[in-house]
Amino acid sequence: MNPVLYWNSVLLEASRRDFTRGYSNAQQPGPIRTSRAMAIVHIAIHDAVAFRQSRPAAYLEKKGVAHGLGPVAGNLEDIIAGAAVTTLKSLYPRFASFIDDSIESVGSPAFNQGVAIGNAVLAHRAGDGWDAPLNGGQPMSPTYGQHRADPYAPGQSQLGPVWGEVKRFIAPGHQHMDAFPGHGAVNYLSDPDYKHDFDEVRDLGSVNRGSRTPEQQRIGVYWGYDGANNLGVPPRLYNQIARTALAARPTLSLAKTAELFAIINVAMADAGIDAWHYKYEYDLWRPVVGIRNEGAPNGDAFWAPLGAPQTNSPRATLTPNFPAYPSGHATFGAALMQVLRLVFNNGPGPITLADVLAVDNAVGAGNPAPAIANESFEFVSDELDGIASDPDGSVRARVKKVFGSYAEAIWENSVSRIYLGVHWRFDGLHHDPAKKIGGTPLGLAVGKEAFDFFAAAPSL
C-alpha cells in the first residue's frame, strides 16, 4: 500500500477508537481537536517526503521554521513511518501499542530522521492555543437568539468557546463571513430569509417525520458522524471520502498523495478554527431552542428535533453543544471538496457558491444534480454501512450513494443538518451567491487558501 494511505488508515483508526466508549476516549475530543491532530500528522508525513525529495515544498520550510533539519536520506518509507509514528503517539498516546504494532522497522537512521521531522512539526504547533479549556459553561441568563444548552441535555456544556483563537495553519486572519439573516433584528422572524429557514427546519427536522421524506432522512443520517460510538467526527468522514475520490482518479505519485492529504487536513483544521471563531462571535441558538422559544403561530414550545444520529447508542435525541452559525459540517465539507477540485483539476476552476446553488435549484425542481464526469464517486457512510445501529437496536440498511460532482456532495452535506433538525439552512447554505453567508462559502474560501499555500512550491 502507498505509505501515505497506510498511515492515513492508522490515523483514522486511532480517531475511530478515540470515540469508542468503554475503550479509551477524549484524547482529541470533538471535530476541532480532531482536525488539528489530523493536520499535524499529515504535515509530518508530507514534510518527510518533501525533505527527502524537494525541500522547498515542505510546510516547515514555507513557514520558515525548518532550522536544524538537515538533508534527509535513506529509505523513504522508513522516514515517513518515523514522522507518522512520532506525531500519532504524541496525539493519541493511549493507542501507542496499536501504533507500534503498525511499524515494520524502528530505529534505522532513516526512521530517526522521520522522528526529527515529526518532532519539529509538533514543536511548531506546541504553543498554538490548543490547550486552552475546551469546554465552557452555558449563559446564566440567555438573551433572545443566544445559544444555550439543549433542553434534552440541560447539563450540557459548550464545546470550544475559545477555539477560534487557536493559531491557524496557513495565514493568521480568518476568512470573511457575513452575518446570518436577521442578525441585529429585535425579532429574527421579521427577516424573510430567516423566517423561510425557520419554517423549513421546524417542518422537516422534527423527531416526528412530518413532511420529511425517506430520502431526506437518509441524507441527514448519512452525513452524521457526530462523535458517535465507533464512528467519530466529520474530519474522519471527509478523509474517508478523500480516499474514495482518490481511488477513482488516475494514480498520484507518492509525493502528490502526501501533498493532497496535507492540504485536505490543513484546510479542515483552519476551517474548524474559522467556523468556531464565528460560532461564538454570533452565538446563534440552535433550532431546538429557537423553535421552542418563539411564540405562536410560528414556534412550538414542545418541538423536538430528530437530532444528531445516536449511532450504536441507546441515547435519545441530541443537539450538538455549540452555537449554530456557521455549520461546522458545511465548512469542513466545502473545504475538502474545494481541495479535491483544485488538486484533481477536473472542473472549470474553483468550486463557487453558484455551483452549489445550481445543485440546490436542480434538486428542488425534481431534476438530477448537474454532473461532472471526472468528479463522480460513490461512497458508503459508516452511518449506513449495514452494521451501524439506531438507538432502538435495529441495524440500519447499507446505502451506497453515487455523487455526480463535488458540488453535489457539498450541497447534500450542508442540507443534511436541516433534516436532523440541528441547523438552520443558512448555517450552511444561503440562496444568494453574492453573499458569504454560512459554512459553504467559508469552507470554499479556506480550501482554496490551503491549496494556494502548498501550490506556491508544489511537491514533485
XYZ file of C-alpha atoms in Angstrom:
460
model
C 0.000 0.000 0.000
C 1.051 3.589 -0.601
C 2.640 4.566 2.761
C 0.683 7.832 2.886
C -2.592 5.915 2.634
C -1.312 3.334 5.096
C -0.568 5.886 7.794
C -3.784 7.725 6.993
C -5.646 4.487 7.723
C -3.809 4.151 11.046
C -4.771 7.744 11.871
C -8.429 7.145 11.005
C -8.482 4.008 13.148
C -6.941 5.885 16.082
C -9.624 8.545 15.662
C -12.363 5.924 15.499
C -11.084 4.318 18.705
C -10.932 7.734 20.328
C -14.722 7.803 20.054
C -15.317 4.253 21.252
C -16.934 4.172 24.670
C -15.504 1.677 27.096
C -12.125 1.648 25.393
C -10.299 4.971 25.749
C -11.883 8.280 24.887
C -11.297 12.001 24.561
C -7.648 12.331 23.589
C -8.688 14.557 20.671
C -12.334 15.308 21.519
C -14.740 16.935 19.136
C -14.229 17.791 15.468
C -11.972 20.763 16.246
C -9.254 18.944 18.194
C -9.509 16.036 15.767
C -8.986 18.285 12.742
C -5.892 19.824 14.345
C -4.463 16.387 15.140
C -5.044 15.111 11.613
C -3.386 18.200 10.131
C -0.296 17.712 12.296
C 0.088 14.054 11.329
C -0.287 14.767 7.617
C 2.048 17.765 7.684
C 4.672 15.476 9.199
C 4.079 12.827 6.530
C 4.159 15.469 3.788
C 7.375 17.004 5.075
C 9.026 13.591 5.416
C 8.569 13.227 1.650
C 9.405 16.847 0.877
C 12.667 16.935 2.853
C 13.705 13.748 1.066
C 12.718 14.852 -2.453
C 12.022 18.609 -2.709
C 12.818 20.692 0.378
C 11.107 23.916 -0.859
C 7.779 22.043 -0.841
C 7.985 21.316 2.894
C 5.406 23.032 5.084
C 8.018 23.806 7.727
C 10.273 25.333 5.066
C 7.450 27.533 3.786
C 6.787 28.639 7.359
C 10.470 29.439 7.901
C 10.807 27.091 10.886
C 12.833 24.236 9.367
C 16.009 25.285 11.161
C 18.074 22.355 12.349
C 16.591 19.875 9.898
C 19.458 18.869 7.652
C 19.488 16.866 4.424
C 17.371 13.719 4.636
C 18.491 10.455 3.063
C 17.620 6.786 3.172
C 14.531 4.656 2.713
C 11.563 6.995 2.192
C 9.005 4.638 3.704
C 11.050 4.495 6.914
C 11.311 8.302 7.009
C 7.537 8.587 6.590
C 6.996 5.964 9.306
C 9.178 7.853 11.765
C 7.311 11.112 11.167
C 3.889 9.452 11.330
C 4.557 7.385 14.438
C 6.057 10.319 16.328
C 3.059 12.561 15.764
C 0.478 9.807 16.190
C 1.878 8.656 19.531
C 2.094 12.228 20.784
C -1.512 12.969 19.856
C -3.018 9.552 20.651
C -0.758 8.211 23.436
C -3.320 5.739 24.765
C -3.130 3.879 21.470
C 0.667 3.640 21.497
C 0.668 -0.153 21.410
C -1.656 -0.199 18.400
C 0.523 2.391 16.645
C 3.689 0.433 17.496
C 2.102 -2.687 16.022
C 1.766 -0.776 12.739
C 5.518 -0.276 12.359
C 7.627 -2.708 10.375
C 11.024 -1.195 11.172
C 12.106 1.040 14.027
C 15.372 2.691 14.887
C 17.001 2.845 11.470
C 18.787 6.084 10.533
C 16.013 6.845 8.047
C 13.292 6.232 10.669
C 15.087 8.509 13.126
C 15.218 11.275 10.530
C 11.445 10.984 10.265
C 11.224 11.214 14.064
C 13.106 14.512 13.925
C 10.669 15.865 11.331
C 7.666 14.758 13.373
C 9.091 16.402 16.491
C 9.716 19.623 14.550
C 6.085 19.742 13.426
C 4.883 19.092 16.985
C 7.172 21.827 18.314
C 5.871 24.276 15.719
C 2.288 23.728 16.894
C 3.024 23.378 20.613
C 2.035 26.930 21.549
C -0.852 27.426 19.139
C -3.555 27.681 21.824
C -4.860 24.119 21.503
C -4.611 23.522 25.261
C -6.987 26.299 26.329
C -10.055 24.951 28.180
C -12.126 23.056 25.641
C -15.460 23.329 27.444
C -17.280 26.375 28.760
C -20.427 26.986 30.759
C -23.795 27.999 29.417
C -25.083 31.600 29.860
C -26.898 32.083 33.146
C -29.500 34.467 31.696
C -29.507 33.934 27.930
C -30.893 36.673 25.740
C -33.090 36.390 22.672
C -31.350 34.426 19.930
C -28.434 33.332 22.106
C -27.161 29.755 22.110
C -27.857 27.748 25.243
C -27.988 24.142 26.397
C -30.079 21.592 24.531
C -33.291 21.248 26.585
C -32.919 17.477 26.177
C -29.454 17.717 27.799
C -29.816 20.540 30.368
C -26.363 19.996 31.879
C -24.672 20.354 28.502
C -21.506 22.453 28.367
C -20.312 24.488 25.380
C -17.572 22.974 23.206
C -14.704 25.177 22.050
C -15.706 28.692 23.127
C -12.139 29.953 22.532
C -11.107 27.576 19.724
C -11.397 30.435 17.248
C -8.294 31.914 18.897
C -6.131 28.901 18.023
C -3.334 29.807 15.607
C -4.356 28.995 12.039
C -2.150 26.714 9.932
C -1.932 28.926 6.825
C -2.393 32.650 7.442
C -3.308 34.462 10.670
C -6.532 36.155 9.539
C -9.887 34.386 9.471
C -11.611 34.111 6.110
C -14.509 36.573 5.869
C -18.097 35.554 6.515
C -21.252 37.703 6.516
C -23.787 37.796 9.338
C -26.769 35.445 9.333
C -30.202 36.631 8.107
C -31.999 38.595 10.790
C -28.845 39.392 12.735
C -29.343 42.538 14.784
C -33.136 42.484 14.491
C -35.324 42.568 17.580
C -37.273 39.667 16.085
C -35.347 37.396 13.717
C -38.597 36.215 12.157
C -39.048 39.689 10.678
C -36.329 38.749 8.174
C -37.934 36.725 5.331
C -34.837 34.560 4.824
C -34.672 33.656 8.498
C -38.422 33.021 8.531
C -38.155 30.711 5.500
C -35.366 28.667 7.084
C -37.131 28.633 10.470
C -40.273 27.148 8.919
C -38.243 24.659 6.896
C -36.339 23.102 9.788
C -39.435 23.127 12.007
C -41.334 21.127 9.384
C -38.542 18.875 8.053
C -36.292 18.361 11.080
C -38.777 17.196 13.710
C -38.384 13.872 15.500
C -41.884 13.171 14.197
C -41.123 12.814 10.494
C -43.927 15.094 9.312
C -43.194 16.133 5.731
C -39.602 14.844 5.766
C -39.167 12.254 3.011
C -37.248 8.977 3.418
C -34.554 10.375 1.110
C -34.201 13.484 3.252
C -33.854 11.325 6.342
C -31.219 9.239 4.520
C -29.297 12.439 3.745
C -29.472 13.562 7.367
C -28.179 10.310 8.839
C -25.650 9.590 6.064
C -23.544 12.659 6.881
C -23.808 12.403 10.688
C -20.537 11.380 12.370
C -21.449 13.473 15.405
C -18.920 11.838 17.701
C -20.888 8.615 17.580
C -19.688 5.394 19.130
C -17.250 3.634 16.739
C -17.586 6.384 14.098
C -16.004 9.586 15.328
C -16.375 13.069 13.885
C -16.614 14.771 10.465
C -12.860 15.081 9.740
C -12.677 11.281 9.778
C -15.636 11.067 7.372
C -14.071 13.569 4.972
C -10.745 11.717 4.975
C -12.661 8.560 4.072
C -14.290 10.431 1.190
C -10.902 11.737 0.030
C -9.589 8.163 -0.065
C -12.607 7.118 -2.136
C -12.234 10.051 -4.530
C -8.514 9.325 -4.914
C -9.209 5.691 -5.756
C -11.401 6.824 -8.668
C -8.736 9.161 -10.076
C -5.540 8.431 -12.029
C -2.804 7.319 -9.670
C -0.929 10.165 -7.997
C 2.748 9.959 -7.158
C 3.708 9.322 -3.554
C 4.711 12.971 -3.154
C 1.447 14.255 -4.631
C -0.572 11.893 -2.430
C 1.244 13.211 0.630
C 0.575 16.744 -0.555
C -3.128 16.029 -1.181
C -3.744 14.749 2.344
C -1.699 17.565 3.864
C -3.756 20.186 2.022
C -7.037 18.477 2.905
C -6.285 18.236 6.586
C -4.687 21.655 6.928
C -7.751 23.119 5.192
C -10.091 21.330 7.588
C -8.065 22.419 10.617
C -8.304 26.064 9.545
C -11.966 25.552 8.609
C -12.614 24.418 12.167
C -10.775 27.401 13.639
C -12.646 29.849 11.413
C -16.053 28.235 11.937
C -15.640 28.206 15.723
C -14.474 31.823 15.681
C -17.721 32.869 14.028
C -19.862 30.453 16.063
C -19.000 32.260 19.264
C -18.950 35.692 17.663
C -22.583 35.325 16.536
C -23.629 32.876 19.304
C -26.829 31.879 17.500
C -29.293 29.472 19.047
C -29.975 26.050 17.572
C -33.402 25.125 16.176
C -34.382 23.143 19.280
C -34.031 26.354 21.298
C -35.169 28.865 18.682
C -38.333 26.996 17.718
C -39.340 26.272 21.322
C -38.785 29.898 22.372
C -40.764 31.596 19.624
C -44.422 32.134 20.334
C -47.434 31.101 18.262
C -48.136 30.831 15.410
C -44.559 30.132 14.310
C -42.939 28.492 17.311
C -43.671 25.240 19.118
C -42.866 25.018 22.828
C -42.765 21.211 22.607
C -40.772 20.814 19.392
C -38.041 18.165 19.314
C -35.519 17.535 16.522
C -34.660 14.201 15.003
C -31.232 15.099 16.373
C -27.671 14.140 15.583
C -27.607 10.394 14.839
C -27.164 8.492 18.089
C -25.442 5.648 16.285
C -24.582 2.467 18.186
C -26.030 4.066 21.317
C -29.322 3.943 23.238
C -29.223 7.714 23.822
C -32.220 9.797 22.694
C -32.283 12.950 20.551
C -29.346 15.312 20.952
C -28.258 18.658 19.513
C -24.502 19.478 19.380
C -23.211 21.636 22.202
C -22.018 24.731 20.340
C -23.755 27.584 18.518
C -25.429 27.072 15.168
C -23.871 29.635 12.832
C -21.996 28.598 10.773
C -22.329 24.838 10.344
C -19.090 23.004 11.045
C -20.175 20.177 8.741
C -20.746 22.597 5.867
C -17.420 24.360 6.463
C -15.312 21.197 6.764
C -17.027 19.528 3.808
C -16.762 22.508 1.449
C -13.062 22.891 2.297
C -12.441 19.225 1.488
C -14.322 19.272 -1.816
C -12.659 22.506 -2.914
C -9.242 20.925 -2.375
C -10.243 17.825 -4.344
C -11.448 20.013 -7.240
C -8.242 22.059 -7.306
C -5.848 19.134 -6.910
C -7.514 16.881 -9.484
C -8.338 19.856 -11.747
C -11.435 18.190 -13.186
C -13.750 21.184 -13.291
C -13.806 24.753 -14.631
C -11.788 26.413 -11.865
C -12.542 26.501 -8.149
C -15.979 25.471 -6.912
C -18.189 28.515 -6.350
C -21.268 29.046 -4.250
C -23.186 29.403 -7.536
C -22.133 25.838 -8.444
C -23.596 24.526 -5.206
C -26.773 26.569 -5.615
C -27.184 25.090 -9.108
C -27.418 21.687 -7.413
C -29.898 23.078 -4.895
C -32.075 24.502 -7.667
C -31.983 21.299 -9.735
C -32.876 19.040 -6.815
C -35.567 21.466 -5.667
C -37.144 21.252 -9.126
C -37.053 17.462 -9.055
C -34.205 17.202 -11.567
C -30.867 15.382 -11.371
C -27.984 17.419 -9.987
C -25.548 18.746 -12.609
C -22.704 16.265 -13.052
C -19.016 16.472 -13.939
C -17.878 13.180 -15.413
C -14.416 13.126 -13.842
C -15.739 14.039 -10.389
C -18.199 11.198 -9.967
C -17.561 8.965 -6.955
C -19.527 6.572 -4.783
C -19.275 6.279 -1.032
C -20.756 4.159 1.758
C -21.012 6.117 5.014
C -20.251 4.318 8.271
C -23.629 5.650 9.417
C -25.351 3.497 6.760
C -22.984 0.572 6.257
C -25.308 -2.289 7.202
C -23.543 -2.568 10.587
C -24.357 0.660 12.454
C -27.476 0.608 14.591
C -30.175 3.038 15.676
C -30.871 3.747 19.371
C -33.639 1.134 19.313
C -31.065 -1.524 18.412
C -32.195 -2.026 14.820
C -29.408 -2.306 12.247
C -29.555 0.324 9.535
C -29.563 -0.681 5.877
C -26.411 -0.361 3.786
C -26.665 2.561 1.347
C -24.190 3.297 -1.427
C -24.557 6.854 -2.697
C -23.196 7.996 -6.073
C -22.308 11.678 -6.393
C -22.064 13.294 -9.818
C -19.782 16.121 -8.693
C -18.050 17.565 -5.671
C -20.590 20.410 -5.674
C -23.378 17.857 -5.237
C -21.596 16.381 -2.231
C -21.137 19.871 -0.741
C -24.849 20.568 -1.160
C -26.027 17.284 0.339
C -23.605 17.525 3.251
C -24.777 21.057 4.032
C -28.540 20.498 3.868
C -28.260 17.209 5.782
C -28.285 19.135 9.040
C -31.720 20.610 8.276
C -33.261 17.135 8.130
C -31.794 16.280 11.524
C -33.251 19.474 12.969
C -29.900 20.676 14.335
C -29.153 23.554 11.927
C -30.869 26.330 10.019
C -30.323 26.140 6.252
C -28.370 29.415 6.222
C -25.869 27.910 8.674
C -24.509 26.065 5.680
C -26.020 27.472 2.512
C -27.785 30.724 1.643
C -29.678 31.301 -1.595
C -27.793 34.476 -2.594
C -24.452 33.661 -4.337
C -23.285 37.257 -3.840
C -23.257 36.917 -0.051
C -20.807 34.963 2.084
C -23.410 33.554 4.432
C -22.869 30.153 6.016
C -20.268 27.435 6.165
C -20.281 26.596 2.461
C -18.668 29.820 1.149
C -16.427 29.900 4.222
C -15.168 26.372 3.582
C -14.705 27.005 -0.144
C -12.509 30.010 0.656
C -10.447 28.120 3.234
C -9.945 25.191 0.843
C -8.621 27.481 -1.889
C -6.395 29.278 0.600
C -4.790 25.995 1.676
C -4.341 24.833 -1.920
C -2.696 28.096 -2.922
C -0.285 27.908 0.004
C 1.004 24.472 -0.970
C 0.946 25.284 -4.705
C 3.438 28.115 -4.173
C 6.168 25.439 -4.091
C 4.449 22.172 -5.002
C 5.691 18.653 -4.422
C 7.338 16.887 -7.333
